[in-house]
mmCIF file of C-alpha atoms in Angstrom:
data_model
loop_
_atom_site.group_PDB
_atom_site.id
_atom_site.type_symbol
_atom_site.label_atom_id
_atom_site.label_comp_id
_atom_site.label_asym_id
_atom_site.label_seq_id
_atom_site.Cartn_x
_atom_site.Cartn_y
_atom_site.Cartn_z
ATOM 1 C CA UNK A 1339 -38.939 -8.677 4.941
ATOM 2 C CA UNK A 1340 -40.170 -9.294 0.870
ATOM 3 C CA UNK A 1341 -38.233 -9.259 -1.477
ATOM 4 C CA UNK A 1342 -37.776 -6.556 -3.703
ATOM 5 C CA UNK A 1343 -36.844 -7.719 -7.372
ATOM 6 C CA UNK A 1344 -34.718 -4.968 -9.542
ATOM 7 C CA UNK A 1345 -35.313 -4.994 -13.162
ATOM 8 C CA UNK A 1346 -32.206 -5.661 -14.602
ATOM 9 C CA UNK A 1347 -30.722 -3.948 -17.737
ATOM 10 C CA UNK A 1348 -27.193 -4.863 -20.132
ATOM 11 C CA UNK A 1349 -24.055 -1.954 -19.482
ATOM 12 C CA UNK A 1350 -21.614 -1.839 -22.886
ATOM 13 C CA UNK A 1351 -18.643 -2.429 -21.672
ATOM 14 C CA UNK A 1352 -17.331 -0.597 -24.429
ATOM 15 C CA UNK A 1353 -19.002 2.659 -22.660
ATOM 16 C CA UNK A 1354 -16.641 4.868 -20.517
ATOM 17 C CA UNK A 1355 -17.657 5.307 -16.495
ATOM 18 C CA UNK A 1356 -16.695 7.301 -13.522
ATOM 19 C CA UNK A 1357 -16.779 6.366 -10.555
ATOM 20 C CA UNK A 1358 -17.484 9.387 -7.580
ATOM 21 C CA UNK A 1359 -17.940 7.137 -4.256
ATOM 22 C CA UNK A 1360 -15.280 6.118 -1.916
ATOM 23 C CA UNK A 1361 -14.364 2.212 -1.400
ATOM 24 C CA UNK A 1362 -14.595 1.531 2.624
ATOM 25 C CA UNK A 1363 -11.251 -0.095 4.124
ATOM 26 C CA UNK A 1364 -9.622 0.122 0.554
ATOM 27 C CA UNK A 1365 -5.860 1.283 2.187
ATOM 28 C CA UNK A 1366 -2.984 -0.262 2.472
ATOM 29 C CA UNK A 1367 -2.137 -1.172 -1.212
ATOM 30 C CA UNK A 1368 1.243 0.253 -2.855
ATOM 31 C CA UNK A 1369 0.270 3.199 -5.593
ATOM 32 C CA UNK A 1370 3.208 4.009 -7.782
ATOM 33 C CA UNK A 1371 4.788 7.310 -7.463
ATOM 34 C CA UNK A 1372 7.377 6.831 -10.112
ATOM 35 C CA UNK A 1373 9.721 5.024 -12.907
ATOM 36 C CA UNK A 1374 13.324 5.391 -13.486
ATOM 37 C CA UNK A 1375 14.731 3.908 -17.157
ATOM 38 C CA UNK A 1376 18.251 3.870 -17.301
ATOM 39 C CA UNK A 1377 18.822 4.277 -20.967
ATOM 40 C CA UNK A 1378 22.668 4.994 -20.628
ATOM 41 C CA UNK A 1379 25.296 4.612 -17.771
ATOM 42 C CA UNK A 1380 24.465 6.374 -14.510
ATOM 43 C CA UNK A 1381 26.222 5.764 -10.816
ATOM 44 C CA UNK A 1382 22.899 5.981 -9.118
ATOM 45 C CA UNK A 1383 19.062 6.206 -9.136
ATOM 46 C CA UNK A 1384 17.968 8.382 -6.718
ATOM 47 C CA UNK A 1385 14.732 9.266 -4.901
ATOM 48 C CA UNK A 1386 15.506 13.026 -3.182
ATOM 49 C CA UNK A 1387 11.569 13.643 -2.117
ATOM 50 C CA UNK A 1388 9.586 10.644 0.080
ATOM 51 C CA UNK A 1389 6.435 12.855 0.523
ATOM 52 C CA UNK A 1390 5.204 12.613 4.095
ATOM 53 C CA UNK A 1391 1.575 10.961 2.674
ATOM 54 C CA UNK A 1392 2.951 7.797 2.528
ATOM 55 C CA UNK A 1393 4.226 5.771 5.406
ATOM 56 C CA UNK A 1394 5.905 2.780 3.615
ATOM 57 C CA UNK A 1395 7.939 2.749 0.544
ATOM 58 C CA UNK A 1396 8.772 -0.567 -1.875
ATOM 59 C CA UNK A 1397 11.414 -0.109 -4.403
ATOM 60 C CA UNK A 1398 11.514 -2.264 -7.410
ATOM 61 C CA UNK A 1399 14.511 -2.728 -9.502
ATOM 62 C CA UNK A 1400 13.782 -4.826 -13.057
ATOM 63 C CA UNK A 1401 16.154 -5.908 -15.263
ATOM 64 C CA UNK A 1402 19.223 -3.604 -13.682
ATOM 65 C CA UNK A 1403 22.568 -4.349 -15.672
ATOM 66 C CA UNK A 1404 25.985 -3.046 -14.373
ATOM 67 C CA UNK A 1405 29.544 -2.129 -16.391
ATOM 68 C CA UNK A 1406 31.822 -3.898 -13.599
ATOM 69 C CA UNK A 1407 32.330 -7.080 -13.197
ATOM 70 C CA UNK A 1408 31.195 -9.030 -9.532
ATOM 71 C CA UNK A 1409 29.369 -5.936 -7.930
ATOM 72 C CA UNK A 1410 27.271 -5.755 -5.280
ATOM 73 C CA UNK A 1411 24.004 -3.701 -5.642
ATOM 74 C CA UNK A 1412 23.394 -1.494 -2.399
ATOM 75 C CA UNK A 1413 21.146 1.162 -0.771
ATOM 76 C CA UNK A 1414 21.841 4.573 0.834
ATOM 77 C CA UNK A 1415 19.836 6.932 2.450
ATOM 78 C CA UNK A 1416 19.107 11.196 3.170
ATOM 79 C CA UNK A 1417 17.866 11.676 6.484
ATOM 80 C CA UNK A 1418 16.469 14.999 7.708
ATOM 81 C CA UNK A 1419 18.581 17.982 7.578
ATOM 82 C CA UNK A 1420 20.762 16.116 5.034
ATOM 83 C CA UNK A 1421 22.293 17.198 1.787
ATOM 84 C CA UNK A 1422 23.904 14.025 1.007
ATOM 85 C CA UNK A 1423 23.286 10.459 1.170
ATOM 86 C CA UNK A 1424 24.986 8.739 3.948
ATOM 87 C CA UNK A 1425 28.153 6.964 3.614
ATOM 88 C CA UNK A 1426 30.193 6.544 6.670
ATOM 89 C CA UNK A 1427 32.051 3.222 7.628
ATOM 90 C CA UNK A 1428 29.693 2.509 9.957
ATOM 91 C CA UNK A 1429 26.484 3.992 9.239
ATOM 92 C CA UNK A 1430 24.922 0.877 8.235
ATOM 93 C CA UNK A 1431 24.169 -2.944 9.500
ATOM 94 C CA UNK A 1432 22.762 -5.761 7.247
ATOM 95 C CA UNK A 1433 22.106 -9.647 6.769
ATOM 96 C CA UNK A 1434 21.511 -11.587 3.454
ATOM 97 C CA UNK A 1435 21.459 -14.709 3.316
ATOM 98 C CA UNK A 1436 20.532 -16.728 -0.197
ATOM 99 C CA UNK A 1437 21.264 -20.318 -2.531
ATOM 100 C CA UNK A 1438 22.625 -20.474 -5.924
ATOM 101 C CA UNK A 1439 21.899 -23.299 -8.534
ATOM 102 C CA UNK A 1440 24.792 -25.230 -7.551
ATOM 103 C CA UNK A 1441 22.958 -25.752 -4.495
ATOM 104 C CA UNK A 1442 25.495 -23.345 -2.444
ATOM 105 C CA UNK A 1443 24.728 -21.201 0.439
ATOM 106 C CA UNK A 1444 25.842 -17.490 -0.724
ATOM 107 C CA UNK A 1445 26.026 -14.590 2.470
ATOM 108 C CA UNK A 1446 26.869 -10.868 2.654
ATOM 109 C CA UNK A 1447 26.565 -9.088 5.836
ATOM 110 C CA UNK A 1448 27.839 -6.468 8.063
ATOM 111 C CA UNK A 1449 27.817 -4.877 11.754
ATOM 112 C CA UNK A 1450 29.443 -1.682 10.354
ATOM 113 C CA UNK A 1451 29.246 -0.468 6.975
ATOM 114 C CA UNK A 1452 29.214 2.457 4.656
ATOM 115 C CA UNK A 1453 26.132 0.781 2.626
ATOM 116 C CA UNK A 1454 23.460 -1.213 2.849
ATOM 117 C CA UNK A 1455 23.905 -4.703 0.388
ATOM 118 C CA UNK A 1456 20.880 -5.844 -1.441
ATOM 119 C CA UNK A 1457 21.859 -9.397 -2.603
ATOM 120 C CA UNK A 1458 24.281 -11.959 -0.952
ATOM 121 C CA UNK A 1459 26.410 -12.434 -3.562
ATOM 122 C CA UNK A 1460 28.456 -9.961 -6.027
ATOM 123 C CA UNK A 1461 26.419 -9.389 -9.574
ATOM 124 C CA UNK A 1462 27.963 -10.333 -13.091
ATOM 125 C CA UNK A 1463 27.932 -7.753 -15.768
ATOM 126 C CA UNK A 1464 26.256 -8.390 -19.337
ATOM 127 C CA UNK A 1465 30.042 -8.514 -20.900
ATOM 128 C CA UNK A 1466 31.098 -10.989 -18.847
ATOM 129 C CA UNK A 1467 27.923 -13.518 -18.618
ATOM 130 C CA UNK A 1468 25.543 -12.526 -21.631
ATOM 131 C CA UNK A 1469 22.175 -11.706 -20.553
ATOM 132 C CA UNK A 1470 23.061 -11.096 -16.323
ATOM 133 C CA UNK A 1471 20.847 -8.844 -14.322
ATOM 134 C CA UNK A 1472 19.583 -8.544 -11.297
ATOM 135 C CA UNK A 1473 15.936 -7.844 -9.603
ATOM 136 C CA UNK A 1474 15.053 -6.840 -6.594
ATOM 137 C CA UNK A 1475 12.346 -6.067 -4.191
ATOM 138 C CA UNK A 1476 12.751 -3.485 -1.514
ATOM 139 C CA UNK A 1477 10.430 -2.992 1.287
ATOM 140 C CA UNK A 1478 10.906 0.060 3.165
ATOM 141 C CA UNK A 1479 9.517 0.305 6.688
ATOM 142 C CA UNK A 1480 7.714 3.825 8.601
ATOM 143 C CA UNK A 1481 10.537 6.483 6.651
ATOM 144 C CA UNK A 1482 9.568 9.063 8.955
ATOM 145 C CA UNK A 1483 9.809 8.086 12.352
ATOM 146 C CA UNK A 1484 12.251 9.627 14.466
ATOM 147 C CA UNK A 1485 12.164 7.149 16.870
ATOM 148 C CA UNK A 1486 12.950 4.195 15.318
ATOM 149 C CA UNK A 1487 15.674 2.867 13.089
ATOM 150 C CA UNK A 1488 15.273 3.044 9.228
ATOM 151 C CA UNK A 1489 14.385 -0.645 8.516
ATOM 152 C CA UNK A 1490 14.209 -1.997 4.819
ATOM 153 C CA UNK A 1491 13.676 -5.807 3.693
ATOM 154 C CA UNK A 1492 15.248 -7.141 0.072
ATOM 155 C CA UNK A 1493 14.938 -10.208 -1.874
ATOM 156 C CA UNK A 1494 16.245 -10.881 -4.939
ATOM 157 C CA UNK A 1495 17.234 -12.844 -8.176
ATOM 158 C CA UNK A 1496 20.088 -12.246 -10.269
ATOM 159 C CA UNK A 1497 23.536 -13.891 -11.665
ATOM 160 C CA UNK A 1498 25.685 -14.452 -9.646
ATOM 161 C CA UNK A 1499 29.356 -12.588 -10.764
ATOM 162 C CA UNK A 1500 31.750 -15.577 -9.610
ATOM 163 C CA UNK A 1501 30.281 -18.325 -11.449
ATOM 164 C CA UNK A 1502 27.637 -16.881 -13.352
ATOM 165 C CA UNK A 1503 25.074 -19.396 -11.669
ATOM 166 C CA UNK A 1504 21.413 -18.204 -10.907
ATOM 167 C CA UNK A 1505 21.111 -16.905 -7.310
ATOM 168 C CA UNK A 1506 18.057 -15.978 -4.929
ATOM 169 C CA UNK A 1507 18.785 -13.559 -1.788
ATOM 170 C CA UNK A 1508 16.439 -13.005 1.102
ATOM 171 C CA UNK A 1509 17.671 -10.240 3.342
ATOM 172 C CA UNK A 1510 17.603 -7.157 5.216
ATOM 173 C CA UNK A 1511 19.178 -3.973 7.143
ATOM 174 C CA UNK A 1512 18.806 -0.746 8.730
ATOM 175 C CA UNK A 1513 20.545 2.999 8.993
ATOM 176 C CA UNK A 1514 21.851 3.085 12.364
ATOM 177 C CA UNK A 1515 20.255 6.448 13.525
ATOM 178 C CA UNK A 1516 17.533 7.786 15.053
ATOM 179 C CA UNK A 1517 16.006 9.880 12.608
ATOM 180 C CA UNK A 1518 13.142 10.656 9.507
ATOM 181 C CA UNK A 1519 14.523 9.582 6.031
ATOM 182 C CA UNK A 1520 14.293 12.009 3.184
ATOM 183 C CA UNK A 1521 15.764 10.237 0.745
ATOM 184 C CA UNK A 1522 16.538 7.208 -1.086
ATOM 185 C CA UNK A 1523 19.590 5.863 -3.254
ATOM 186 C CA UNK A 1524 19.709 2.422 -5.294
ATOM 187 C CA UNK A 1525 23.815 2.522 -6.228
ATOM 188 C CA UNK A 1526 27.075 0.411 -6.555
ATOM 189 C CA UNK A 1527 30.197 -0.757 -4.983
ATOM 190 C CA UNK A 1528 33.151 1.631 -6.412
ATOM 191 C CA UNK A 1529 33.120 3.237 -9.513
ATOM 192 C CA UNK A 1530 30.388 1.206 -10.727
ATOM 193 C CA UNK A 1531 27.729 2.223 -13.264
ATOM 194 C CA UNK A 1532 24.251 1.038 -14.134
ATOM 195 C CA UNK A 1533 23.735 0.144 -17.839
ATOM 196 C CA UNK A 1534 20.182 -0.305 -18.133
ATOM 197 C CA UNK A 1535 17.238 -1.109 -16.242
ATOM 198 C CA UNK A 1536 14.044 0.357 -14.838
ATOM 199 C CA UNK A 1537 13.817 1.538 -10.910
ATOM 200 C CA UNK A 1538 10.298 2.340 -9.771
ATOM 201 C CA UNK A 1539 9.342 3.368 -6.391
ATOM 202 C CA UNK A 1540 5.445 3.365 -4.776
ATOM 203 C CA UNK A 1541 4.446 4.338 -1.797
ATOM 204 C CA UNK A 1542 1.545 3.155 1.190
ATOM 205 C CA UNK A 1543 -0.576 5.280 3.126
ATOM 206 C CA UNK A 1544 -2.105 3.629 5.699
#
């Protein structure tokens, strides 16, 4: 075959485009759905609607800052035909497992509770170690099956409330029940309230 030779021209890069085409294969990345900036206290952030045109959902929490002392940041759920997120003593089973900078191994975990935990270790607040915060990834798995078990994977890094020491956590859990979730809640322990932070939640089709 010869070679066919394209004359070539400059594009401005300063110039606005738009593009009409479709990208083969492109699925399977997050896109963001949307943000939640806690600006003053609030018990919960809360995602009531997990449209049906995504399969997986990943939570991240940035920078979230709590009024009590040595909490524990957790996850609830809605499933289908739900008004409420769940909450009984045994609705929930979890493992996490982490290290703090003192080189100690920190665990939370549970065959039967009313919550999912999201780091292995309880949180400090910002008036009791200045600056302390946690982040955390959550990777939720297939929402809407109905026959499987809601599945979500966290890791995190945050202060740890005992010592105050930087902690990592590595961990993960499931809602023990057959059924579609319609909902999602990032809470606390108690009477606990979120201070500040930002809680954004995307979504992959696949």
């Amino acid at each position: 075959m010869s070679l066919i030779k394209v004359q070539s021209e400059g594009i401005n890069l300063a110039d606005n485009f738009t593009f009409t085409g479709t990208v083969a294969g492109a699925g399977g990345a997050f896109e963001k759905i949307s943000t939640t900036t806690i600006s003053s206290s609030v018990a919960s952030v809360d995602f009531d609607t997990l449209s049906t045109d995504y399969r997986d959902f990943r939570i991240i929490c940035s920078d979230l800052r709590i009024d009590t002392h040595q909490q524990f940041i957790v996850l609830k759920v809605k499933r289908a035909g739900q008004s409420s997120f769940d909450g009984g003593a045994s609705d929930y089973i979890y493992a996490v497992t982490g290290r703090d900078s003192n080189a100690n191994e920190i665990n939370a975990q549970s065959t039967s509770d009313n919550k999912l935990k999201l780091i292995p270790a309880s949180l400090a607040r910002d008036a009791s170690v200045d600056g302390a915060n946690a982040d955390i990834l959550i990777d939720c798995y297939n929402v809407h099956a109905t026959d499987s078990k809601f599945m979500i994977r966290a890791s995190s890094t945050f202060i740890d409330g005992t010592y105050g020491r930087a902690a990592v956590g590595m961990g993960g859990g499931y809602r023990n029940a057959l059924d579609a979730i319609i909902g999602i809640q990032i809470t606390n322990e108690g009477s606990t309230n979120f201070i500040s932070g930002t809680v954004t939640l995307y979504g992959r089709k696949i």
